[in-house]
Coordinates of C-alpha atoms in Angstrom, one line a residue:
X295 CA 120.8 135.5 96.7
X296 CA 118.7 138.0 95.1
X297 CA 115.7 136.7 93.3
X298 CA 113.4 138.1 90.6
X299 CA 110.7 140.0 92.4
X300 CA 108.1 139.3 89.9
X301 CA 108.9 135.6 90.1
X302 CA 108.9 135.6 93.8
X303 CA 105.4 137.2 94.0
X304 CA 103.9 134.3 91.9
X305 CA 105.5 131.0 93.1
X306 CA 107.6 132.2 95.9
X307 CA 111.3 132.8 96.5
X308 CA 113.5 130.1 94.7
X309 CA 116.1 128.2 96.8
X310 CA 118.9 128.9 94.3
X311 CA 119.7 130.1 90.8
X312 CA 118.9 126.7 89.2
X313 CA 115.5 126.8 90.9
X314 CA 114.9 130.3 89.7
X315 CA 115.3 129.3 86.1
X316 CA 112.9 126.3 86.5
X317 CA 110.2 128.5 88.1
X318 CA 110.7 131.0 85.4
X319 CA 110.1 128.4 82.8
X320 CA 106.8 127.3 84.5
X321 CA 105.7 131.0 84.6
X322 CA 106.6 131.4 80.9
X323 CA 104.8 128.3 79.8
X324 CA 101.7 128.8 81.8
X325 CA 101.4 132.6 81.2
X326 CA 101.0 132.0 77.4
X327 CA 99.5 128.5 77.5
X328 CA 97.4 128.8 74.3
X329 CA 100.3 130.3 72.3
X330 CA 102.6 127.6 73.5
X331 CA 100.0 125.0 72.4
X332 CA 99.7 126.4 69.0
X333 CA 103.4 126.3 68.7
X334 CA 103.8 122.7 69.8
X335 CA 101.0 121.5 67.5
X336 CA 102.7 123.3 64.6
X337 CA 106.0 121.6 65.5
X338 CA 104.5 118.2 65.8
X339 CA 102.6 118.5 62.3
X340 CA 105.7 120.0 60.6
X341 CA 108.1 117.3 62.0
X342 CA 105.8 114.5 61.0
X343 CA 104.3 116.0 57.8
X344 CA 105.6 113.1 55.6
X345 CA 104.4 110.3 57.9
X346 CA 102.1 107.7 56.5
X347 CA 99.3 108.5 59.0
X348 CA 99.1 112.2 58.4
X349 CA 99.3 111.7 54.5
X350 CA 96.5 109.1 54.8
X351 CA 94.3 111.6 56.4
X352 CA 95.0 114.2 53.8
X353 CA 96.7 116.8 56.0
X354 CA 98.8 117.9 53.1
X355 CA 101.5 119.5 55.0
X356 CA 99.1 121.8 56.9
X357 CA 100.2 122.8 60.4
X358 CA 97.4 124.9 61.6
X359 CA 94.7 124.0 64.2
X360 CA 91.6 124.3 62.0
X361 CA 92.9 121.9 59.4
X362 CA 94.2 119.6 62.1
X363 CA 90.8 119.4 63.8
X364 CA 88.9 119.0 60.5
X365 CA 91.0 116.2 59.1
X366 CA 92.1 114.1 61.9
X367 CA 89.8 111.8 63.9
X368 CA 89.8 111.0 67.6
X369 CA 91.3 107.6 68.1
X370 CA 91.9 104.9 70.7
X371 CA 94.6 102.4 71.0
X372 CA 92.6 99.8 69.1
X373 CA 92.6 102.1 66.1
X374 CA 96.3 102.2 66.1
X375 CA 97.0 98.6 66.7
X376 CA 97.7 97.8 62.9
X377 CA 100.3 100.6 62.6
X378 CA 101.8 99.6 65.9
X379 CA 102.2 96.0 65.0
X380 CA 103.9 96.9 61.7
X381 CA 106.3 98.9 63.8
X382 CA 106.8 96.1 66.3
X383 CA 107.4 93.6 63.4
X384 CA 110.3 95.7 62.1
X385 CA 108.7 98.2 59.6
X386 CA 111.1 101.2 60.0
X387 CA 109.3 103.5 57.5
X388 CA 107.7 106.8 58.7
X389 CA 104.4 105.4 59.7
X390 CA 103.5 107.6 62.7
X391 CA 106.7 109.5 63.3
X392 CA 109.3 111.0 61.0
X393 CA 111.9 110.2 63.7
X394 CA 112.8 106.6 64.2
X395 CA 110.8 104.8 66.8
X396 CA 113.5 104.2 69.5
X397 CA 111.5 101.7 71.7
X398 CA 108.0 100.9 72.9
X399 CA 106.8 101.9 76.3
X400 CA 104.5 99.4 77.8
X401 CA 101.5 100.2 80.0
X402 CA 101.3 98.3 83.3
X403 CA 98.5 96.0 81.9
X404 CA 96.6 96.4 85.3
X405 CA 94.2 99.2 84.2
X406 CA 92.6 97.7 81.2
X407 CA 93.8 94.2 80.6
X408 CA 96.6 93.5 78.1
X409 CA 99.6 95.6 78.0
X410 CA 99.7 98.3 75.4
X411 CA 102.8 99.2 73.3
X412 CA 103.2 102.9 73.0
X413 CA 105.9 104.1 70.4
X414 CA 108.3 106.6 71.5
X415 CA 111.3 108.5 70.1
X416 CA 114.6 109.5 71.6
X417 CA 113.9 113.1 72.0
X418 CA 111.0 112.3 74.4
X419 CA 113.5 111.4 77.2
X420 CA 114.5 115.0 77.1
X421 CA 111.0 116.2 77.4
X422 CA 110.5 113.8 80.4
X423 CA 113.6 114.9 82.0
X424 CA 112.5 118.6 81.6
X425 CA 109.4 117.8 83.6
X426 CA 111.3 115.8 86.3
X427 CA 113.7 118.9 86.6
X428 CA 110.8 121.1 87.7
X429 CA 109.7 119.0 90.6
X430 CA 112.3 119.9 93.3
X431 CA 112.3 123.6 92.7
X432 CA 108.6 123.6 93.4
X433 CA 109.0 121.3 96.4
X434 CA 111.7 123.5 97.8
X435 CA 109.3 126.4 97.9
X436 CA 107.2 124.4 100.5
X437 CA 109.8 122.3 102.4
X438 CA 113.2 124.1 103.3
X439 CA 116.4 122.4 103.9
X440 CA 116.0 119.4 101.5
X441 CA 119.7 119.9 100.6
X442 CA 120.7 118.9 104.0
X443 CA 119.9 115.2 103.6
X444 CA 118.7 112.5 101.3
X445 CA 115.6 110.7 99.9
X446 CA 114.9 107.1 100.5
X447 CA 113.0 106.1 97.2
X448 CA 112.0 102.7 96.4
X449 CA 112.5 102.6 92.6
X450 CA 112.6 99.5 90.4
X451 CA 113.3 98.3 86.8
X452 CA 111.7 95.5 84.7
X453 CA 113.8 93.4 82.5
X454 CA 112.8 94.6 79.1
X455 CA 111.6 92.3 76.2
X456 CA 112.0 92.9 72.4
X457 CA 109.5 93.0 69.7
X458 CA 109.7 90.6 66.7
X459 CA 111.3 93.4 64.9
X460 CA 114.0 93.9 67.6
X461 CA 112.7 97.0 69.3
X462 CA 112.9 97.2 73.2
X463 CA 109.5 97.1 75.0
X464 CA 109.6 98.1 78.6
X465 CA 107.8 100.4 81.1
X466 CA 108.4 104.1 80.9
X467 CA 110.1 104.3 84.2
X468 CA 112.5 101.5 83.3
X469 CA 113.3 103.4 80.2
X470 CA 114.1 106.4 82.2
X471 CA 116.2 104.8 85.0
X472 CA 118.3 102.9 82.4
X473 CA 118.9 106.2 80.4
X474 CA 121.8 108.4 80.9
X475 CA 119.5 111.1 82.2
X476 CA 119.2 109.1 85.4
X477 CA 122.2 106.9 85.4
X478 CA 124.8 109.7 84.9
X479 CA 122.7 112.6 86.3
X480 CA 124.7 115.5 87.8
X481 CA 125.1 115.8 91.4
X482 CA 122.2 118.0 92.9
X483 CA 122.1 118.5 96.7
X484 CA 118.4 118.9 96.6
X485 CA 118.0 115.4 95.0
X486 CA 120.3 112.8 96.5
X487 CA 119.0 109.2 96.9
X488 CA 120.1 106.8 99.7
X489 CA 119.9 104.0 97.0
X490 CA 122.9 103.4 94.7
X491 CA 122.1 103.1 91.0
X492 CA 123.1 99.4 91.1
X493 CA 120.3 98.7 93.5
X494 CA 117.7 100.6 91.4
X495 CA 118.9 98.9 88.2
X496 CA 118.9 95.5 89.5
X497 CA 116.1 93.6 87.8
X498 CA 115.7 91.0 90.7
X499 CA 113.0 92.7 92.8
X500 CA 114.0 91.0 96.1
X501 CA 117.6 92.0 95.7
X502 CA 116.8 95.4 94.7
X503 CA 114.3 96.0 97.5
X504 CA 116.7 94.4 100.1
X505 CA 119.6 96.6 99.1
X506 CA 117.4 99.8 98.9
X507 CA 116.0 99.1 102.4
X508 CA 119.3 98.2 103.8
X509 CA 120.8 101.5 102.4
X510 CA 117.9 103.5 103.9
X511 CA 118.4 101.9 107.3
X512 CA 122.2 102.6 107.2
X513 CA 121.4 106.3 106.5
X514 CA 118.3 106.6 108.7
X515 CA 119.5 110.0 110.2
X516 CA 120.0 111.5 106.7
X517 CA 116.6 110.6 105.3
X518 CA 114.3 113.7 104.8
X519 CA 111.7 112.0 102.6
X520 CA 110.5 108.6 101.7
X521 CA 108.9 107.8 98.4
X522 CA 107.9 105.4 95.7
X523 CA 105.9 105.9 92.6
X524 CA 102.5 104.7 93.9
X525 CA 101.4 104.5 97.5
X526 CA 101.0 100.8 97.1
X527 CA 104.9 100.6 96.4
X528 CA 105.7 102.3 99.6
X529 CA 103.3 100.1 101.6
X530 CA 105.0 97.0 100.0
X531 CA 108.5 98.3 101.2
X532 CA 107.0 98.6 104.8
X533 CA 105.8 95.0 104.5
X534 CA 109.1 93.9 103.3
X535 CA 110.7 95.5 106.4
X536 CA 108.2 93.6 108.4
X537 CA 109.3 90.2 106.9
X538 CA 113.0 90.9 106.6
X539 CA 114.1 93.0 109.4
X540 CA 115.9 90.1 111.3
X541 CA 118.3 89.5 108.3
X542 CA 118.7 93.3 107.7
X543 CA 119.7 93.8 111.3
X544 CA 122.1 90.8 111.2
X545 CA 123.8 92.4 108.1
X546 CA 124.0 95.7 109.9
X547 CA 125.6 94.1 112.9
X548 CA 128.1 92.2 111.0
X549 CA 128.8 94.7 108.3
X550 CA 128.5 92.2 105.6
X551 CA 125.8 91.6 103.0
X552 CA 123.6 88.5 103.0
X553 CA 124.6 85.9 100.4
X554 CA 121.1 86.0 99.1
X555 CA 122.1 89.2 97.3
X556 CA 124.2 87.9 94.4
X557 CA 124.2 90.8 92.0
X558 CA 127.9 91.6 91.3
X559 CA 127.2 95.4 91.0
X560 CA 125.3 95.5 94.2
X561 CA 127.8 93.5 96.2
X562 CA 130.7 95.7 94.9
X563 CA 129.2 98.9 95.9
X564 CA 127.9 97.6 99.2
X565 CA 131.4 96.4 100.1
X566 CA 132.4 100.1 100.0
X567 CA 129.4 101.2 102.1
X568 CA 129.0 98.7 104.9
X569 CA 130.8 98.4 108.2
X570 CA 129.6 96.7 111.5
X571 CA 127.2 98.8 113.4
X572 CA 125.9 96.9 116.4
X573 CA 124.1 100.0 117.8
X574 CA 122.0 100.5 114.8
X575 CA 121.3 96.7 114.6
X576 CA 120.1 96.9 118.2
X577 CA 117.9 99.7 117.4
X578 CA 116.3 98.2 114.4
X579 CA 115.7 94.9 116.4
X580 CA 114.1 96.8 119.2
X581 CA 111.7 98.9 117.0
X582 CA 110.8 96.2 114.5
X583 CA 110.2 93.5 117.2
X584 CA 107.5 95.7 118.8
X585 CA 103.8 94.5 118.3
X586 CA 102.9 98.0 117.5
X587 CA 104.0 99.3 114.1
X588 CA 102.1 102.6 114.2
X589 CA 104.4 105.5 113.2
X590 CA 107.2 103.1 112.2
X591 CA 108.3 105.4 109.5
X592 CA 109.0 108.3 111.7
X593 CA 110.4 106.0 114.5
X594 CA 113.1 104.7 112.2
X595 CA 113.6 107.7 110.0
X596 CA 113.0 110.5 112.5
X597 CA 113.8 113.4 110.2
X598 CA 111.3 112.5 107.5
X599 CA 109.4 115.7 106.3
X600 CA 107.1 114.1 103.9
X601 CA 106.0 111.1 101.8
X602 CA 106.5 111.3 98.0
X603 CA 103.9 109.1 96.7
X604 CA 100.8 109.2 94.2
X605 CA 97.7 108.9 96.3
X606 CA 95.1 110.3 93.8
X607 CA 92.6 108.2 92.0
X608 CA 92.6 104.5 93.0
X609 CA 95.6 105.1 95.1
X610 CA 93.5 107.3 97.7
X611 CA 92.3 104.1 99.5
X612 CA 95.9 103.8 100.9
X613 CA 95.9 107.0 102.6
X614 CA 94.6 105.7 106.1
X615 CA 97.2 103.0 106.0
X616 CA 100.1 105.4 105.1
X617 CA 99.0 107.7 107.9
X618 CA 99.0 104.9 110.3
X619 CA 102.6 103.8 109.5
X620 CA 104.0 107.3 109.0
X621 CA 102.4 109.0 112.1
X622 CA 100.4 111.3 109.9
X623 CA 103.1 112.7 107.6
X624 CA 102.1 114.8 104.7
X625 CA 101.8 113.1 101.3
X626 CA 103.1 114.9 98.3
X627 CA 101.7 114.0 94.8
X628 CA 104.2 115.8 92.5
X629 CA 103.6 115.0 88.9
X630 CA 101.0 113.5 86.5
X631 CA 102.3 111.2 83.8
X632 CA 101.6 108.1 81.8
X633 CA 103.3 105.8 79.3
X634 CA 101.8 107.9 76.5
X635 CA 102.9 111.2 77.7
X636 CA 104.1 113.3 80.7
X637 CA 101.4 115.8 81.4
X638 CA 102.0 118.1 84.3
X639 CA 103.0 119.0 87.9
X640 CA 101.4 119.9 91.2
X641 CA 102.3 123.4 92.1
X642 CA 101.1 122.9 95.7
X643 CA 102.5 119.5 96.5
X644 CA 102.0 119.8 100.2
X645 CA 98.3 120.2 99.8
X646 CA 95.7 117.6 101.2
X647 CA 95.4 114.6 99.0
X648 CA 91.8 115.4 98.3
X649 CA 92.9 118.9 96.9
X650 CA 95.6 117.7 94.6
X651 CA 95.5 119.5 91.2
X652 CA 98.0 119.1 88.4
X653 CA 98.9 122.1 86.2
X654 CA 99.3 120.8 82.6
X655 CA 102.5 122.0 81.0
X656 CA 101.6 123.2 77.6
X657 CA 105.0 122.4 76.1
X658 CA 104.8 118.6 76.6
X659 CA 102.3 117.8 74.0
X660 CA 99.1 119.1 72.3
X661 CA 96.1 118.7 74.7
X662 CA 92.5 118.5 73.9
X663 CA 89.6 117.7 76.1
X664 CA 86.4 115.8 75.4
X665 CA 83.5 116.9 77.7
X666 CA 82.5 114.1 80.0
X667 CA 79.2 113.8 81.9
X668 CA 75.5 112.9 81.6
X669 CA 75.0 115.2 78.5
X670 CA 78.1 114.2 76.6
X671 CA 77.6 110.6 77.5
X672 CA 74.1 110.5 75.9
X673 CA 75.3 111.7 72.6
X674 CA 78.0 110.2 70.3
X675 CA 81.1 112.3 70.6
X676 CA 82.5 114.0 67.5
X677 CA 85.8 115.9 66.9
X678 CA 83.9 119.2 67.1
X679 CA 83.2 118.6 70.7
X680 CA 87.0 118.7 71.7
X681 CA 87.9 121.7 73.7
X682 CA 91.5 123.3 73.7
X683 CA 93.6 123.5 76.9
X684 CA 93.0 127.3 77.4
X685 CA 89.2 126.9 76.9
X686 CA 88.2 124.3 79.4
X687 CA 85.9 125.5 82.2
X688 CA 86.3 125.2 85.9
X689 CA 84.1 122.6 87.6
X690 CA 83.6 120.6 84.4
X691 CA 85.0 117.1 83.7
X692 CA 86.7 116.0 80.6
X693 CA 88.5 113.0 79.0
X694 CA 92.1 113.7 78.1
X695 CA 93.1 113.6 74.5
X696 CA 96.6 114.1 73.3
X697 CA 98.8 114.7 70.2
X698 CA 102.4 113.9 70.9
X699 CA 105.8 114.3 69.1
X700 CA 106.2 110.6 69.0
X701 CA 103.2 110.1 66.7
X702 CA 100.0 109.8 68.6
X703 CA 97.3 112.1 67.1
X704 CA 94.1 112.9 68.9
X705 CA 94.6 109.9 71.1
X706 CA 92.2 109.3 74.0
X707 CA 94.2 108.4 77.1
X708 CA 91.1 107.3 79.1
X709 CA 91.6 109.6 82.1
X710 CA 88.8 111.7 83.5
X711 CA 89.9 115.1 84.8
X712 CA 87.9 117.8 86.6
X713 CA 89.1 121.4 86.1
X714 CA 89.7 123.0 89.6
X715 CA 91.2 126.3 88.5
X716 CA 94.1 128.0 86.5
X717 CA 97.6 128.8 87.2
X718 CA 98.1 131.9 84.8
X719 CA 96.3 130.7 81.7
X720 CA 97.1 127.0 82.2
X721 CA 94.3 124.9 83.7
X722 CA 94.7 122.8 86.8
X723 CA 93.0 119.3 86.9
X724 CA 92.0 116.9 89.6
X725 CA 92.4 113.3 88.5
X726 CA 89.0 111.7 88.9
X727 CA 89.3 108.1 87.5
X728 CA 90.0 106.0 84.6
X729 CA 87.1 105.9 82.3
X730 CA 86.6 102.2 82.1
X731 CA 83.7 100.6 84.0
X732 CA 84.7 98.0 86.5
X733 CA 81.6 96.1 87.5
X734 CA 78.3 95.3 85.6
X735 CA 75.8 92.5 86.2
X736 CA 72.7 93.7 84.4
X737 CA 72.1 97.3 83.4
X738 CA 74.3 98.6 86.4
X739 CA 77.6 100.2 85.6
X740 CA 80.0 100.7 88.6
X741 CA 83.3 102.6 87.9
X742 CA 86.5 102.8 90.0
X743 CA 85.6 106.0 91.8
X744 CA 82.2 104.7 92.9
X745 CA 83.5 101.4 94.0
X746 CA 86.2 103.0 96.0
X747 CA 83.7 105.3 97.7
X748 CA 81.7 102.4 98.6
X749 CA 84.6 100.7 100.3
X750 CA 85.6 104.0 102.2
X751 CA 82.0 104.3 103.4
X752 CA 81.7 100.6 104.5
X753 CA 85.0 100.6 106.2
X754 CA 83.7 103.3 108.6
X755 CA 82.0 100.3 110.4
X756 CA 85.4 98.9 111.1
X757 CA 87.0 101.8 112.9
X758 CA 85.6 101.3 116.4
X759 CA 86.9 97.7 116.1
X760 CA 90.5 98.9 115.4
X761 CA 90.4 97.5 111.9
X762 CA 90.7 99.0 108.4
X763 CA 90.8 97.8 104.8
X764 CA 94.3 97.8 103.5
X765 CA 93.6 96.3 100.0
X766 CA 90.6 95.4 97.9
X767 CA 89.6 94.1 94.5
X768 CA 86.2 93.0 93.1
X769 CA 84.7 90.5 90.8
X770 CA 81.1 90.3 89.0
X771 CA 80.2 87.0 89.9
X772 CA 77.7 85.6 87.3
X773 CA 78.0 82.1 88.3
X774 CA 75.2 82.6 90.7
X775 CA 71.5 83.4 89.6
X776 CA 71.2 86.3 89.8
X777 CA 74.7 87.5 89.6
X778 CA 76.1 89.5 92.4
X779 CA 79.1 91.7 93.2
X780 CA 81.9 90.1 95.1
X781 CA 84.5 92.4 96.9
X782 CA 87.7 90.9 98.3
X783 CA 89.0 92.8 101.5
X784 CA 92.3 92.3 103.2
X785 CA 92.2 93.7 106.7
X786 CA 94.6 95.4 109.0
X787 CA 93.8 94.5 112.6
X788 CA 95.7 96.7 114.9
X789 CA 95.5 94.4 117.9
X790 CA 98.2 91.7 117.6
X791 CA 95.8 88.8 118.7
X792 CA 93.3 89.9 116.1
X793 CA 96.1 89.9 113.4
X794 CA 96.8 86.3 114.4
X795 CA 93.0 85.4 114.4
X796 CA 92.6 86.9 110.9
X797 CA 94.2 83.8 109.4
X798 CA 91.1 81.9 110.3
X799 CA 88.3 84.5 110.7
X800 CA 88.0 88.3 111.1
X801 CA 89.5 88.7 114.7
X802 CA 87.1 90.6 116.9
X803 CA 84.9 91.5 113.9
X804 CA 81.5 89.8 114.1
X805 CA 79.5 88.6 111.3
X806 CA 76.9 91.4 112.2
X807 CA 79.7 94.1 111.7
X808 CA 80.8 92.6 108.3
X809 CA 77.1 92.3 107.2
X810 CA 76.7 96.0 107.9
X811 CA 79.8 96.7 105.7
X812 CA 78.2 94.8 102.9
X813 CA 74.9 96.8 103.2
X814 CA 76.9 100.0 103.5
X815 CA 78.6 99.3 100.3
X816 CA 75.3 98.6 98.5
X817 CA 73.8 101.9 99.9
X818 CA 76.8 103.7 98.4
X819 CA 76.3 102.4 94.9
X820 CA 74.3 104.1 92.2
X821 CA 70.5 104.3 91.7
X822 CA 70.6 101.7 88.7
X823 CA 72.3 99.1 90.8
X824 CA 70.0 99.6 93.8
X825 CA 66.9 99.5 91.4
X826 CA 68.3 96.2 90.1
X827 CA 68.7 94.8 93.7
X828 CA 65.3 96.1 95.0
X829 CA 62.8 96.4 92.2
X830 CA 64.1 94.1 89.4
X831 CA 65.7 91.4 91.5
X832 CA 68.4 91.1 88.8
X833 CA 71.4 91.5 91.2
X834 CA 71.9 89.3 94.2
X835 CA 73.2 90.5 97.6
X836 CA 76.8 92.0 97.5
X837 CA 79.4 89.7 99.2
X838 CA 82.6 90.6 101.0
X839 CA 85.2 87.9 101.1
X840 CA 87.9 88.5 103.6
X841 CA 91.3 87.2 102.6
X842 CA 94.2 86.3 104.7
X843 CA 97.0 88.9 105.3
X844 CA 99.6 88.9 102.5
X845 CA 97.0 87.8 99.7
X846 CA 97.5 90.9 97.6
X847 CA 101.3 90.6 98.0
X848 CA 100.8 87.1 96.3
X849 CA 98.6 88.8 93.7
X850 CA 101.3 91.3 92.8
X851 CA 104.0 88.5 92.7
X852 CA 101.8 86.7 90.3
X853 CA 101.3 89.7 88.1
X854 CA 105.0 90.3 88.1
X855 CA 105.7 86.8 87.1
X856 CA 103.6 87.3 84.1
X857 CA 105.5 90.4 83.0
X858 CA 104.0 93.3 84.9
X859 CA 106.4 96.0 86.1
X860 CA 106.9 96.3 89.9
X861 CA 107.4 99.9 89.3
X862 CA 104.0 100.5 87.6
X863 CA 101.9 97.9 89.2
X864 CA 98.6 98.9 90.6
X865 CA 96.2 96.5 92.3
X866 CA 93.4 95.8 89.7
X867 CA 90.1 96.9 91.1
X868 CA 88.3 94.3 89.3
X869 CA 89.5 90.9 88.4
X870 CA 88.1 88.3 85.9
X871 CA 91.2 86.2 84.9
X872 CA 90.3 82.8 86.2
X873 CA 93.7 82.1 87.8
X874 CA 93.5 85.3 89.8
X875 CA 90.0 84.6 91.0
X876 CA 91.1 81.1 92.1
X877 CA 94.1 82.6 93.8
X878 CA 91.9 85.0 95.8
X879 CA 89.2 82.4 96.6
X880 CA 91.9 80.0 97.9
X881 CA 92.8 82.6 100.4
X882 CA 89.4 83.6 101.8
X883 CA 89.0 83.2 105.5
X884 CA 85.4 84.3 105.8
X885 CA 82.5 85.4 103.4
X886 CA 79.6 87.8 104.2
X887 CA 76.4 88.7 102.4
X888 CA 74.4 91.8 102.5
X889 CA 71.7 91.2 105.1
X890 CA 69.0 93.3 103.7
X891 CA 68.1 95.4 100.7
X892 CA 69.5 98.8 100.2
X893 CA 67.3 101.9 100.0
X894 CA 65.7 102.6 96.5
X895 CA 62.6 104.5 95.5
X896 CA 61.1 105.0 92.0
X897 CA 61.6 108.8 92.1
X898 CA 65.2 108.2 91.8
X899 CA 65.0 106.3 88.6
X900 CA 67.2 107.5 85.7

């Protein structure tokens, strides 16, 4: 088909007319980012002018930026809790939004403790769907032929709860999957899933996973891409296959579904899909019974072109394990979103994970940015410090602050972003980390990015021994005097005999090797930590506790049993809840302390 020449020169030739419209929307929004932002803010303030919150802050119906910035404070979730509690208890007056609050979207509860309730309105579903509609048109620019096959995506819902006032409270993805936008979506040859809706919408995680994996195996020659929300979700699916392939092969051989799957909707749809296939059953048995699972994804799904998973931020530590199981397939991070708001998309989704940058779509909300760094951290922030979307500077880091149609005003999301460039006039950001500090014993403060880097550096000592870290979390142990960092590692030992030995020790890994890992972690931590270790003696030697295989699966199962969403679950990088610490400690197979002091000199004092 003929394509717009101007459009093609910017993003590339669209695959079809529908894609052309989506790509044109991206260009229109990003070309005039500041004007779009000004319009979005005016719409939000006009729509919610009569709300209690805006009247309380004396906005007086104003919709201009200057008045907005002068009158409204920067807030966090704690500041909004009284209003949110009133809404949750049944107060339907216009407190935050003039539109009725349709439901609460819950955070996963694994980033900062207790799950949060984020109010939303019905029209936000349309806004989220708009962002979803841009993903495949961009991907089609980089990966041709995706209309010739299907996607095997492991997607899950969580059974929702209700607040005292009767409003639904559920994760944002559960809200989306249960909406008509997903359930009755029109056929799109570029976005066909192997999993039937009945499997995705089943709230029993075992039955849902089993059915989605079974459908993926039945259509192994049609699968062009594999995905989950987070990298950890895709690895959980691979682990599920390792544990359940004999039953899956039996079902494929007989053409009948195991009685363990009892969901009526699933059984009905699978009755129409399944028929005996002994050849496929033999193939699954042959591949899955091998000791070596390296490249298992491309062995079972040979036409897979890429993995569609989030591997930025804390998820980056899964990259080596995904590379191992996929045979080195590219990993696409397509979008940046949260329960509070959907933010933007990756216009170069096939880039290296370390180069992922999300282009903020200025029509999604009103965005401001609080400078983040040594200078800004030293001073108390003020509203005057906030920078507009179009005015951020390349190379600088900012904390994201949003104002949404649903009634969040100058709300601190808690994400730290680094500006990497611009697409037209819209900035592109690399996700750096969540703002919250993870570990602290004394005056030290270790954040998620720093801990992850330390684990990555230490794990280099494992490579020559055929081992890698597949999961980790940490704990500030103050029961000892002085207190010390405890890091729990679950290891992947590529030699089968080592994998067996890992239940009682560390396979071929000597205590000397593990001691070097402890010291390497300490050498990677910040100067304040090392000063506390070396000069002040206020922190004891770092300890690595190796846990038996499957421990982090148990940790997730425990979190899900307490109400976490399987879809949004992320392994907490720091734990302090006593039952979780006790669970981890009960699975420890060996413990190792740093054998020496890390390097530190007074010249590096801060």
